[in-house]
Structures are given as structure tokens and as C-alpha cells.
mmCIF file with all atom_site columns, C-alpha atoms in Angstrom:
data_model
loop_
_atom_site.group_PDB
_atom_site.id
_atom_site.type_symbol
_atom_site.label_atom_id
_atom_site.label_alt_id
_atom_site.label_comp_id
_atom_site.label_asym_id
_atom_site.label_entity_id
_atom_site.label_seq_id
_atom_site.pdbx_PDB_ins_code
_atom_site.Cartn_x
_atom_site.Cartn_y
_atom_site.Cartn_z
_atom_site.occupancy
_atom_site.B_iso_or_equiv
_atom_site.pdbx_formal_charge
_atom_site.auth_seq_id
_atom_site.auth_comp_id
_atom_site.auth_asym_id
_atom_site.auth_atom_id
_atom_site.pdbx_PDB_model_num
ATOM 1   C CA . UNK J 1 1   ? 101.267 101.447 103.368 1.00 65.00 ? 1   UNK J CA 1
ATOM 2   C CA . UNK J 1 2   ? 103.183 99.630  101.165 1.00 70.00 ? 2   UNK J CA 1
ATOM 3   C CA . UNK J 1 3   ? 105.005 97.354  101.985 1.00 82.00 ? 3   UNK J CA 1
ATOM 4   C CA . UNK J 1 4   ? 108.654 97.050  100.139 1.00 94.00 ? 4   UNK J CA 1
ATOM 5   C CA . UNK J 1 5   ? 111.797 93.806  100.849 1.00 97.00 ? 5   UNK J CA 1
ATOM 6   C CA . UNK J 1 6   ? 114.447 93.672  98.847  1.00 96.00 ? 6   UNK J CA 1
ATOM 7   C CA . UNK J 1 7   ? 117.135 91.351  98.296  1.00 97.00 ? 7   UNK J CA 1
ATOM 8   C CA . UNK J 1 8   ? 121.160 91.895  98.969  1.00 96.00 ? 8   UNK J CA 1
ATOM 9   C CA . UNK J 1 9   ? 123.256 89.242  97.240  1.00 96.00 ? 9   UNK J CA 1
ATOM 10  C CA . UNK J 1 10  ? 126.157 92.324  96.547  1.00 94.00 ? 10  UNK J CA 1
ATOM 11  C CA . UNK J 1 11  ? 127.060 95.145  98.141  1.00 91.00 ? 11  UNK J CA 1
ATOM 12  C CA . UNK J 1 12  ? 123.407 95.787  99.955  1.00 94.00 ? 12  UNK J CA 1
ATOM 13  C CA . UNK J 1 13  ? 124.408 92.947  101.264 1.00 96.00 ? 13  UNK J CA 1
ATOM 14  C CA . UNK J 1 14  ? 128.065 94.813  103.825 1.00 95.00 ? 14  UNK J CA 1
ATOM 15  C CA . UNK J 1 15  ? 126.332 97.910  102.827 1.00 93.00 ? 15  UNK J CA 1
ATOM 16  C CA . UNK J 1 16  ? 122.582 97.589  103.602 1.00 95.00 ? 16  UNK J CA 1
ATOM 17  C CA . UNK J 1 17  ? 119.686 100.095 102.135 1.00 95.00 ? 17  UNK J CA 1
ATOM 18  C CA . UNK J 1 18  ? 118.253 103.113 104.634 1.00 96.00 ? 18  UNK J CA 1
ATOM 19  C CA . UNK J 1 19  ? 115.721 102.627 106.880 1.00 97.00 ? 19  UNK J CA 1
ATOM 20  C CA . UNK J 1 20  ? 115.320 98.862  107.804 1.00 97.00 ? 20  UNK J CA 1
ATOM 21  C CA . UNK J 1 21  ? 113.128 97.634  109.578 1.00 97.00 ? 21  UNK J CA 1
ATOM 22  C CA . UNK J 1 22  ? 114.653 93.602  109.829 1.00 96.00 ? 22  UNK J CA 1
ATOM 23  C CA . UNK J 1 23  ? 116.638 91.852  107.438 1.00 96.00 ? 23  UNK J CA 1
ATOM 24  C CA . UNK J 1 24  ? 116.533 87.846  107.210 1.00 94.00 ? 24  UNK J CA 1
ATOM 25  C CA . UNK J 1 25  ? 118.942 85.557  105.894 1.00 95.00 ? 25  UNK J CA 1
ATOM 26  C CA . UNK J 1 26  ? 118.505 83.209  103.482 1.00 96.00 ? 26  UNK J CA 1
ATOM 27  C CA . UNK J 1 27  ? 118.572 81.881  99.880  1.00 97.00 ? 27  UNK J CA 1
ATOM 28  C CA . UNK J 1 28  ? 117.754 81.962  96.534  1.00 96.00 ? 28  UNK J CA 1
ATOM 29  C CA . UNK J 1 29  ? 116.775 78.557  94.297  1.00 93.00 ? 29  UNK J CA 1
ATOM 30  C CA . UNK J 1 30  ? 117.307 78.620  90.214  1.00 92.00 ? 30  UNK J CA 1
ATOM 31  C CA . UNK J 1 31  ? 119.903 81.366  90.329  1.00 92.00 ? 31  UNK J CA 1
ATOM 32  C CA . UNK J 1 32  ? 123.620 81.962  90.003  1.00 93.00 ? 32  UNK J CA 1
ATOM 33  C CA . UNK J 1 33  ? 125.224 84.580  91.171  1.00 95.00 ? 33  UNK J CA 1
ATOM 34  C CA . UNK J 1 34  ? 129.005 85.966  88.768  1.00 94.00 ? 34  UNK J CA 1
ATOM 35  C CA . UNK J 1 35  ? 131.248 89.023  88.120  1.00 94.00 ? 35  UNK J CA 1
ATOM 36  C CA . UNK J 1 36  ? 129.000 88.780  85.488  1.00 91.00 ? 36  UNK J CA 1
ATOM 37  C CA . UNK J 1 37  ? 128.377 92.888  84.950  1.00 90.00 ? 37  UNK J CA 1
ATOM 38  C CA . UNK J 1 38  ? 130.967 96.188  84.153  1.00 92.00 ? 38  UNK J CA 1
ATOM 39  C CA . UNK J 1 39  ? 130.453 98.167  86.857  1.00 92.00 ? 39  UNK J CA 1
ATOM 40  C CA . UNK J 1 40  ? 131.594 101.739 84.595  1.00 89.00 ? 40  UNK J CA 1
ATOM 41  C CA . UNK J 1 41  ? 130.628 104.399 87.790  1.00 85.00 ? 41  UNK J CA 1
ATOM 42  C CA . UNK J 1 42  ? 131.778 102.318 91.420  1.00 88.00 ? 42  UNK J CA 1
ATOM 43  C CA . UNK J 1 43  ? 134.342 99.826  91.614  1.00 94.00 ? 43  UNK J CA 1
ATOM 44  C CA . UNK J 1 44  ? 136.507 100.529 87.704  1.00 94.00 ? 44  UNK J CA 1
ATOM 45  C CA . UNK J 1 45  ? 135.303 103.601 84.585  1.00 95.00 ? 45  UNK J CA 1
ATOM 46  C CA . UNK J 1 46  ? 134.185 104.123 81.932  1.00 93.00 ? 46  UNK J CA 1
ATOM 47  C CA . UNK J 1 47  ? 138.000 103.420 79.963  1.00 95.00 ? 47  UNK J CA 1
ATOM 48  C CA . UNK J 1 48  ? 138.556 101.066 82.718  1.00 95.00 ? 48  UNK J CA 1
ATOM 49  C CA . UNK J 1 49  ? 135.357 98.867  83.658  1.00 96.00 ? 49  UNK J CA 1
ATOM 50  C CA . UNK J 1 50  ? 135.433 96.392  86.876  1.00 97.00 ? 50  UNK J CA 1
ATOM 51  C CA . UNK J 1 51  ? 133.839 93.799  87.074  1.00 96.00 ? 51  UNK J CA 1
ATOM 52  C CA . UNK J 1 52  ? 130.739 93.679  89.870  1.00 94.00 ? 52  UNK J CA 1
ATOM 53  C CA . UNK J 1 53  ? 127.538 90.681  90.895  1.00 94.00 ? 53  UNK J CA 1
ATOM 54  C CA . UNK J 1 54  ? 124.583 89.922  89.241  1.00 90.00 ? 54  UNK J CA 1
ATOM 55  C CA . UNK J 1 55  ? 122.460 87.447  89.808  1.00 90.00 ? 55  UNK J CA 1
ATOM 56  C CA . UNK J 1 56  ? 121.605 85.207  85.842  1.00 88.00 ? 56  UNK J CA 1
ATOM 57  C CA . UNK J 1 57  ? 118.799 82.460  85.772  1.00 87.00 ? 57  UNK J CA 1
ATOM 58  C CA . UNK J 1 58  ? 120.326 79.257  85.729  1.00 89.00 ? 58  UNK J CA 1
ATOM 59  C CA . UNK J 1 59  ? 119.049 77.762  82.737  1.00 87.00 ? 59  UNK J CA 1
ATOM 60  C CA . UNK J 1 60  ? 120.064 81.229  80.807  1.00 87.00 ? 60  UNK J CA 1
ATOM 61  C CA . UNK J 1 61  ? 123.581 80.681  82.248  1.00 88.00 ? 61  UNK J CA 1
ATOM 62  C CA . UNK J 1 62  ? 123.763 77.421  81.043  1.00 86.00 ? 62  UNK J CA 1
ATOM 63  C CA . UNK J 1 63  ? 123.784 78.910  77.647  1.00 84.00 ? 63  UNK J CA 1
ATOM 64  C CA . UNK J 1 64  ? 126.579 80.996  77.560  1.00 75.00 ? 64  UNK J CA 1
ATOM 65  C CA . UNK J 1 65  ? 128.207 79.893  80.482  1.00 78.00 ? 65  UNK J CA 1
ATOM 66  C CA . UNK J 1 66  ? 131.274 77.101  78.969  1.00 72.00 ? 66  UNK J CA 1
ATOM 67  C CA . UNK J 1 67  ? 134.149 79.616  80.276  1.00 69.00 ? 67  UNK J CA 1
ATOM 68  C CA . UNK J 1 68  ? 132.096 77.986  83.929  1.00 80.00 ? 68  UNK J CA 1
ATOM 69  C CA . UNK J 1 69  ? 134.117 76.150  86.287  1.00 81.00 ? 69  UNK J CA 1
ATOM 70  C CA . UNK J 1 70  ? 131.158 75.491  88.839  1.00 87.00 ? 70  UNK J CA 1
ATOM 71  C CA . UNK J 1 71  ? 128.158 74.468  86.936  1.00 81.00 ? 71  UNK J CA 1
ATOM 72  C CA . UNK J 1 72  ? 126.005 73.319  89.056  1.00 83.00 ? 72  UNK J CA 1
ATOM 73  C CA . UNK J 1 73  ? 125.497 75.887  91.685  1.00 86.00 ? 73  UNK J CA 1
ATOM 74  C CA . UNK J 1 74  ? 122.514 77.151  91.970  1.00 87.00 ? 74  UNK J CA 1
ATOM 75  C CA . UNK J 1 75  ? 121.503 78.372  95.160  1.00 92.00 ? 75  UNK J CA 1
ATOM 76  C CA . UNK J 1 76  ? 122.455 82.411  96.047  1.00 96.00 ? 76  UNK J CA 1
ATOM 77  C CA . UNK J 1 77  ? 122.316 83.299  100.329 1.00 97.00 ? 77  UNK J CA 1
ATOM 78  C CA . UNK J 1 78  ? 121.929 87.528  100.433 1.00 97.00 ? 78  UNK J CA 1
ATOM 79  C CA . UNK J 1 79  ? 119.880 89.177  102.486 1.00 97.00 ? 79  UNK J CA 1
ATOM 80  C CA . UNK J 1 80  ? 116.337 90.215  102.545 1.00 97.00 ? 80  UNK J CA 1
ATOM 81  C CA . UNK J 1 81  ? 115.814 94.081  104.156 1.00 97.00 ? 81  UNK J CA 1
ATOM 82  C CA . UNK J 1 82  ? 111.943 94.870  104.883 1.00 97.00 ? 82  UNK J CA 1
ATOM 83  C CA . UNK J 1 83  ? 112.005 98.995  104.698 1.00 96.00 ? 83  UNK J CA 1
ATOM 84  C CA . UNK J 1 84  ? 110.019 101.156 107.293 1.00 96.00 ? 84  UNK J CA 1
ATOM 85  C CA . UNK J 1 85  ? 106.633 102.239 105.160 1.00 95.00 ? 85  UNK J CA 1
ATOM 86  C CA . UNK J 1 86  ? 106.820 105.732 105.395 1.00 95.00 ? 86  UNK J CA 1
ATOM 87  C CA . UNK J 1 87  ? 110.750 105.787 103.325 1.00 95.00 ? 87  UNK J CA 1
ATOM 88  C CA . UNK J 1 88  ? 109.859 103.275 100.841 1.00 94.00 ? 88  UNK J CA 1
ATOM 89  C CA . UNK J 1 89  ? 110.075 106.131 97.981  1.00 93.00 ? 89  UNK J CA 1
ATOM 90  C CA . UNK J 1 90  ? 112.809 107.009 99.275  1.00 94.00 ? 90  UNK J CA 1
ATOM 91  C CA . UNK J 1 91  ? 114.741 104.182 98.984  1.00 94.00 ? 91  UNK J CA 1
ATOM 92  C CA . UNK J 1 92  ? 113.601 102.741 96.046  1.00 91.00 ? 92  UNK J CA 1
ATOM 93  C CA . UNK J 1 93  ? 114.328 106.435 94.481  1.00 91.00 ? 93  UNK J CA 1
ATOM 94  C CA . UNK J 1 94  ? 118.214 106.017 96.409  1.00 90.00 ? 94  UNK J CA 1
ATOM 95  C CA . UNK J 1 95  ? 118.099 101.646 95.500  1.00 90.00 ? 95  UNK J CA 1
ATOM 96  C CA . UNK J 1 96  ? 117.438 102.348 91.728  1.00 85.00 ? 96  UNK J CA 1
ATOM 97  C CA . UNK J 1 97  ? 120.362 105.346 92.099  1.00 82.00 ? 97  UNK J CA 1
ATOM 98  C CA . UNK J 1 98  ? 122.455 102.920 93.294  1.00 79.00 ? 98  UNK J CA 1
ATOM 99  C CA . UNK J 1 99  ? 121.898 100.378 90.840  1.00 74.00 ? 99  UNK J CA 1
ATOM 100 C CA . UNK J 1 100 ? 121.175 101.837 88.098  1.00 70.00 ? 100 UNK J CA 1
ATOM 101 C CA . UNK J 1 101 ? 123.995 100.057 86.053  1.00 61.00 ? 101 UNK J CA 1
ATOM 102 C CA . UNK J 1 102 ? 122.110 97.898  84.162  1.00 66.00 ? 102 UNK J CA 1
ATOM 103 C CA . UNK J 1 103 ? 120.186 96.393  86.591  1.00 77.00 ? 103 UNK J CA 1
ATOM 104 C CA . UNK J 1 104 ? 116.439 96.005  86.402  1.00 81.00 ? 104 UNK J CA 1
ATOM 105 C CA . UNK J 1 105 ? 114.334 95.325  89.370  1.00 86.00 ? 105 UNK J CA 1
ATOM 106 C CA . UNK J 1 106 ? 112.017 91.506  89.654  1.00 90.00 ? 106 UNK J CA 1
ATOM 107 C CA . UNK J 1 107 ? 110.378 89.918  92.105  1.00 94.00 ? 107 UNK J CA 1
ATOM 108 C CA . UNK J 1 108 ? 111.952 86.451  93.721  1.00 94.00 ? 108 UNK J CA 1
ATOM 109 C CA . UNK J 1 109 ? 110.856 83.984  96.786  1.00 96.00 ? 109 UNK J CA 1
ATOM 110 C CA . UNK J 1 110 ? 113.572 83.805  99.416  1.00 97.00 ? 110 UNK J CA 1
ATOM 111 C CA . UNK J 1 111 ? 114.181 80.563  100.592 1.00 97.00 ? 111 UNK J CA 1
ATOM 112 C CA . UNK J 1 112 ? 115.447 80.057  104.770 1.00 92.00 ? 112 UNK J CA 1
ATOM 113 C CA . UNK J 1 113 ? 116.356 76.354  106.351 1.00 87.00 ? 113 UNK J CA 1
ATOM 114 C CA . UNK J 1 114 ? 114.335 75.603  109.838 1.00 85.00 ? 114 UNK J CA 1
ATOM 115 C CA . UNK J 1 115 ? 115.035 72.041  111.774 1.00 85.00 ? 115 UNK J CA 1
ATOM 116 C CA . UNK J 1 116 ? 117.395 70.716  108.340 1.00 84.00 ? 116 UNK J CA 1
ATOM 117 C CA . UNK J 1 117 ? 114.901 71.700  106.086 1.00 88.00 ? 117 UNK J CA 1
ATOM 118 C CA . UNK J 1 118 ? 113.459 74.471  103.691 1.00 91.00 ? 118 UNK J CA 1
ATOM 119 C CA . UNK J 1 119 ? 110.947 76.571  103.714 1.00 94.00 ? 119 UNK J CA 1
ATOM 120 C CA . UNK J 1 120 ? 110.134 79.883  101.560 1.00 94.00 ? 120 UNK J CA 1
ATOM 121 C CA . UNK J 1 121 ? 110.668 82.794  103.838 1.00 93.00 ? 121 UNK J CA 1
ATOM 122 C CA . UNK J 1 122 ? 109.478 85.331  102.011 1.00 93.00 ? 122 UNK J CA 1
ATOM 123 C CA . UNK J 1 123 ? 107.116 85.493  99.053  1.00 93.00 ? 123 UNK J CA 1
ATOM 124 C CA . UNK J 1 124 ? 107.614 88.343  96.371  1.00 93.00 ? 124 UNK J CA 1
ATOM 125 C CA . UNK J 1 125 ? 110.985 89.979  96.928  1.00 95.00 ? 125 UNK J CA 1
ATOM 126 C CA . UNK J 1 126 ? 112.415 92.481  95.406  1.00 94.00 ? 126 UNK J CA 1
ATOM 127 C CA . UNK J 1 127 ? 115.489 91.943  93.877  1.00 93.00 ? 127 UNK J CA 1
ATOM 128 C CA . UNK J 1 128 ? 117.916 94.004  91.286  1.00 87.00 ? 128 UNK J CA 1
ATOM 129 C CA . UNK J 1 129 ? 119.123 91.466  88.136  1.00 83.00 ? 129 UNK J CA 1
ATOM 130 C CA . UNK J 1 130 ? 121.916 92.536  85.474  1.00 75.00 ? 130 UNK J CA 1
ATOM 131 C CA . UNK J 1 131 ? 119.930 90.692  82.535  1.00 76.00 ? 131 UNK J CA 1
ATOM 132 C CA . UNK J 1 132 ? 121.857 89.975  79.883  1.00 80.00 ? 132 UNK J CA 1
ATOM 133 C CA . UNK J 1 133 ? 120.457 91.981  77.131  1.00 81.00 ? 133 UNK J CA 1
ATOM 134 C CA . UNK J 1 134 ? 122.019 95.134  79.284  1.00 81.00 ? 134 UNK J CA 1
ATOM 135 C CA . UNK J 1 135 ? 124.377 97.311  77.928  1.00 84.00 ? 135 UNK J CA 1
ATOM 136 C CA . UNK J 1 136 ? 126.981 96.945  81.041  1.00 87.00 ? 136 UNK J CA 1
ATOM 137 C CA . UNK J 1 137 ? 126.400 92.733  81.022  1.00 89.00 ? 137 UNK J CA 1
ATOM 138 C CA . UNK J 1 138 ? 129.857 90.901  80.046  1.00 90.00 ? 138 UNK J CA 1
ATOM 139 C CA . UNK J 1 139 ? 128.345 87.139  80.522  1.00 88.00 ? 139 UNK J CA 1
ATOM 140 C CA . UNK J 1 140 ? 131.449 84.117  82.036  1.00 89.00 ? 140 UNK J CA 1
ATOM 141 C CA . UNK J 1 141 ? 135.235 84.969  82.195  1.00 91.00 ? 141 UNK J CA 1
ATOM 142 C CA . UNK J 1 142 ? 138.253 82.574  82.479  1.00 90.00 ? 142 UNK J CA 1
ATOM 143 C CA . UNK J 1 143 ? 139.128 82.959  86.431  1.00 92.00 ? 143 UNK J CA 1
ATOM 144 C CA . UNK J 1 144 ? 142.355 83.838  85.871  1.00 93.00 ? 144 UNK J CA 1
ATOM 145 C CA . UNK J 1 145 ? 141.163 86.891  83.695  1.00 95.00 ? 145 UNK J CA 1
ATOM 146 C CA . UNK J 1 146 ? 138.688 87.976  85.827  1.00 95.00 ? 146 UNK J CA 1
ATOM 147 C CA . UNK J 1 147 ? 140.722 88.043  88.948  1.00 97.00 ? 147 UNK J CA 1
ATOM 148 C CA . UNK J 1 148 ? 142.812 90.109  87.503  1.00 97.00 ? 148 UNK J CA 1
ATOM 149 C CA . UNK J 1 149 ? 140.488 92.200  86.510  1.00 97.00 ? 149 UNK J CA 1
ATOM 150 C CA . UNK J 1 150 ? 139.067 92.628  89.416  1.00 98.00 ? 150 UNK J CA 1
ATOM 151 C CA . UNK J 1 151 ? 142.430 93.026  91.068  1.00 98.00 ? 151 UNK J CA 1
ATOM 152 C CA . UNK J 1 152 ? 144.047 95.904  89.223  1.00 97.00 ? 152 UNK J CA 1
ATOM 153 C CA . UNK J 1 153 ? 140.050 97.989  89.160  1.00 97.00 ? 153 UNK J CA 1
ATOM 154 C CA . UNK J 1 154 ? 139.298 101.178 90.943  1.00 97.00 ? 154 UNK J CA 1
ATOM 155 C CA . UNK J 1 155 ? 136.485 103.663 91.211  1.00 96.00 ? 155 UNK J CA 1
ATOM 156 C CA . UNK J 1 156 ? 135.575 105.958 92.346  1.00 94.00 ? 156 UNK J CA 1
ATOM 157 C CA . UNK J 1 157 ? 133.540 103.601 95.578  1.00 92.00 ? 157 UNK J CA 1
ATOM 158 C CA . UNK J 1 158 ? 137.271 102.381 96.172  1.00 95.00 ? 158 UNK J CA 1
ATOM 159 C CA . UNK J 1 159 ? 139.374 99.147  94.534  1.00 97.00 ? 159 UNK J CA 1
ATOM 160 C CA . UNK J 1 160 ? 137.126 96.895  93.051  1.00 98.00 ? 160 UNK J CA 1
ATOM 161 C CA . UNK J 1 161 ? 139.187 93.950  95.092  1.00 98.00 ? 161 UNK J CA 1
ATOM 162 C CA . UNK J 1 162 ? 137.828 95.377  97.257  1.00 97.00 ? 162 UNK J CA 1
ATOM 163 C CA . UNK J 1 163 ? 134.522 95.065  97.271  1.00 97.00 ? 163 UNK J CA 1
ATOM 164 C CA . UNK J 1 164 ? 135.155 90.836  96.290  1.00 98.00 ? 164 UNK J CA 1
ATOM 165 C CA . UNK J 1 165 ? 136.786 91.035  100.075 1.00 98.00 ? 165 UNK J CA 1
ATOM 166 C CA . UNK J 1 166 ? 133.987 91.661  101.332 1.00 97.00 ? 166 UNK J CA 1
ATOM 167 C CA . UNK J 1 167 ? 131.820 90.270  99.906  1.00 98.00 ? 167 UNK J CA 1
ATOM 168 C CA . UNK J 1 168 ? 132.771 86.946  100.723 1.00 97.00 ? 168 UNK J CA 1
ATOM 169 C CA . UNK J 1 169 ? 133.324 88.114  104.173 1.00 97.00 ? 169 UNK J CA 1
ATOM 170 C CA . UNK J 1 170 ? 129.742 89.248  104.425 1.00 97.00 ? 170 UNK J CA 1
ATOM 171 C CA . UNK J 1 171 ? 128.956 86.020  102.917 1.00 97.00 ? 171 UNK J CA 1
ATOM 172 C CA . UNK J 1 172 ? 130.349 83.507  105.055 1.00 96.00 ? 172 UNK J CA 1
ATOM 173 C CA . UNK J 1 173 ? 128.815 85.305  107.928 1.00 95.00 ? 173 UNK J CA 1
ATOM 174 C CA . UNK J 1 174 ? 125.189 85.049  107.343 1.00 95.00 ? 174 UNK J CA 1
ATOM 175 C CA . UNK J 1 175 ? 125.026 80.712  108.014 1.00 92.00 ? 175 UNK J CA 1
ATOM 176 C CA . UNK J 1 176 ? 126.300 77.921  109.206 1.00 90.00 ? 176 UNK J CA 1
ATOM 177 C CA . UNK J 1 177 ? 125.502 76.834  105.501 1.00 90.00 ? 177 UNK J CA 1
ATOM 178 C CA . UNK J 1 178 ? 126.054 80.122  103.481 1.00 93.00 ? 178 UNK J CA 1
ATOM 179 C CA . UNK J 1 179 ? 128.318 79.368  100.879 1.00 92.00 ? 179 UNK J CA 1
ATOM 180 C CA . UNK J 1 180 ? 129.538 79.878  96.884  1.00 95.00 ? 180 UNK J CA 1
ATOM 181 C CA . UNK J 1 181 ? 132.245 78.513  95.238  1.00 94.00 ? 181 UNK J CA 1
ATOM 182 C CA . UNK J 1 182 ? 131.960 81.327  92.576  1.00 94.00 ? 182 UNK J CA 1
ATOM 183 C CA . UNK J 1 183 ? 132.967 83.992  94.862  1.00 96.00 ? 183 UNK J CA 1
ATOM 184 C CA . UNK J 1 184 ? 135.219 81.897  97.068  1.00 96.00 ? 184 UNK J CA 1
ATOM 185 C CA . UNK J 1 185 ? 137.077 81.325  94.098  1.00 95.00 ? 185 UNK J CA 1
ATOM 186 C CA . UNK J 1 186 ? 137.893 84.661  93.123  1.00 96.00 ? 186 UNK J CA 1
ATOM 187 C CA . UNK J 1 187 ? 139.060 85.524  96.349  1.00 97.00 ? 187 UNK J CA 1
ATOM 188 C CA . UNK J 1 188 ? 141.393 83.146  96.366  1.00 97.00 ? 188 UNK J CA 1
ATOM 189 C CA . UNK J 1 189 ? 142.981 84.290  93.352  1.00 97.00 ? 189 UNK J CA 1
ATOM 190 C CA . UNK J 1 190 ? 143.569 87.786  93.243  1.00 98.00 ? 190 UNK J CA 1
ATOM 191 C CA . UNK J 1 191 ? 144.545 87.373  97.225  1.00 97.00 ? 191 UNK J CA 1
ATOM 192 C CA . UNK J 1 192 ? 147.666 85.505  96.102  1.00 96.00 ? 192 UNK J CA 1
ATOM 193 C CA . UNK J 1 193 ? 148.108 88.381  93.328  1.00 96.00 ? 193 UNK J CA 1
ATOM 194 C CA . UNK J 1 194 ? 147.953 90.186  96.476  1.00 92.00 ? 194 UNK J CA 1
ATOM 195 C CA . UNK J 1 195 ? 150.947 88.299  97.539  1.00 88.00 ? 195 UNK J CA 1
ATOM 196 C CA . UNK J 1 196 ? 152.876 88.230  94.236  1.00 77.00 ? 196 UNK J CA 1
ATOM 197 C CA . UNK J 1 197 ? 153.055 91.938  94.653  1.00 70.00 ? 197 UNK J CA 1
ATOM 198 C CA . UNK J 1 198 ? 153.868 92.198  97.293  1.00 61.00 ? 198 UNK J CA 1
ATOM 199 C CA . UNK J 1 199 ? 156.280 89.581  97.294  1.00 55.00 ? 199 UNK J CA 1
ATOM 200 C CA . UNK J 1 200 ? 157.545 92.105  93.988  1.00 57.00 ? 200 UNK J CA 1
ATOM 201 C CA . UNK J 1 201 ? 157.370 94.819  95.994  1.00 49.00 ? 201 UNK J CA 1
#
């Protein structure tokens, strides 16, 4: 029967797909995870889109990311989910709908660290990537502007900042080695906006 493994690097980490039989924390090499994708349907609206993460090939990101303060990041931690073969078609339909706002599917290798050494844990896992030619891709934004957009945006799936906070917590819990400089910096700034607003209230 058909096997299907999908790598989650955004909301799939804290809201996994159905019918998972195994899950493997790991990371990608040569990519960045950035809040570079507009969200019109989950964490924002068509009139006021929020921001959600996408994967970008590091060499592509370097071409138009002048405002990115973390130019050396090229590791993305997440979870590879292997789906019960009986339900592959159902889960692929579910994911295609969930990731419909500008994402396309690619295959890539997922790495893990064993005994201090990097090794390929899964070959050719599927992953939804927001390429820079899709209409929802917004590219690199200054952290202050990006954090303000995330802080104030709300969509059918809830506040944009909730997405950010849950993702940051989930990435921290993946491994003693997991990290994401961009994600944690955004989390800090949005929490500062929360605190400032509470003080005004």
C-alpha cells in the first residue's frame, strides 16, 4: 500500500494530521522558516491578512531578504508524520484543503541527531512549501512591522499571535537541540506588545 510521510513545520506541529502511525522529530537543512506568507483564511481575513510560516530554500531567501536579521539560519525543526496507509488518500485531501492558500507540495529529506551526529532519518518526506511566486507570499518584513501585524490579526482559526505562541512552544519541545532564532525573536516582541497593551488597560 502507498506510504505517505509529511513534514510539519508550522501548525502541523501542534495540530497534527489524522491517522498518524509514527511521528519523528527532526530537521531540514538548507531551508529557512519565516512568517512570509499571508493568511487570508486561517489567521487573518482577505481584508486584513495575518502571517503564517512557510519554508523557503535558503539560497532563494538570500536574494530578497535584506531585512532579515538572522541571515545564517538554515535549519528548520519540525515533525515527520507517517500516515496509516489505509487513510493516505483521505489525509492528502485533508492537507490539500488545509494548506490551500498558496502552498505547493515538495519532497525532501528529514535529518535527526543520533549520538551527536547528523543523519538522514527519512528520505523524500512530503512538505507543503509556499514558493515565492505564489500570490500569498509577502517575503521579508522588518520584525517590528511583522510583530505588529501578528499581534493584531485575527481569522477564522483564531488570533494570529496564538499561532505564533503555540508554534514557538512546540518547537522548543521537539528536542534539546531544536531552536529557531526568527521564531523566538518574534515571540518576544509580540509578548512585549501584549504586555504594553495590558499596562495601558
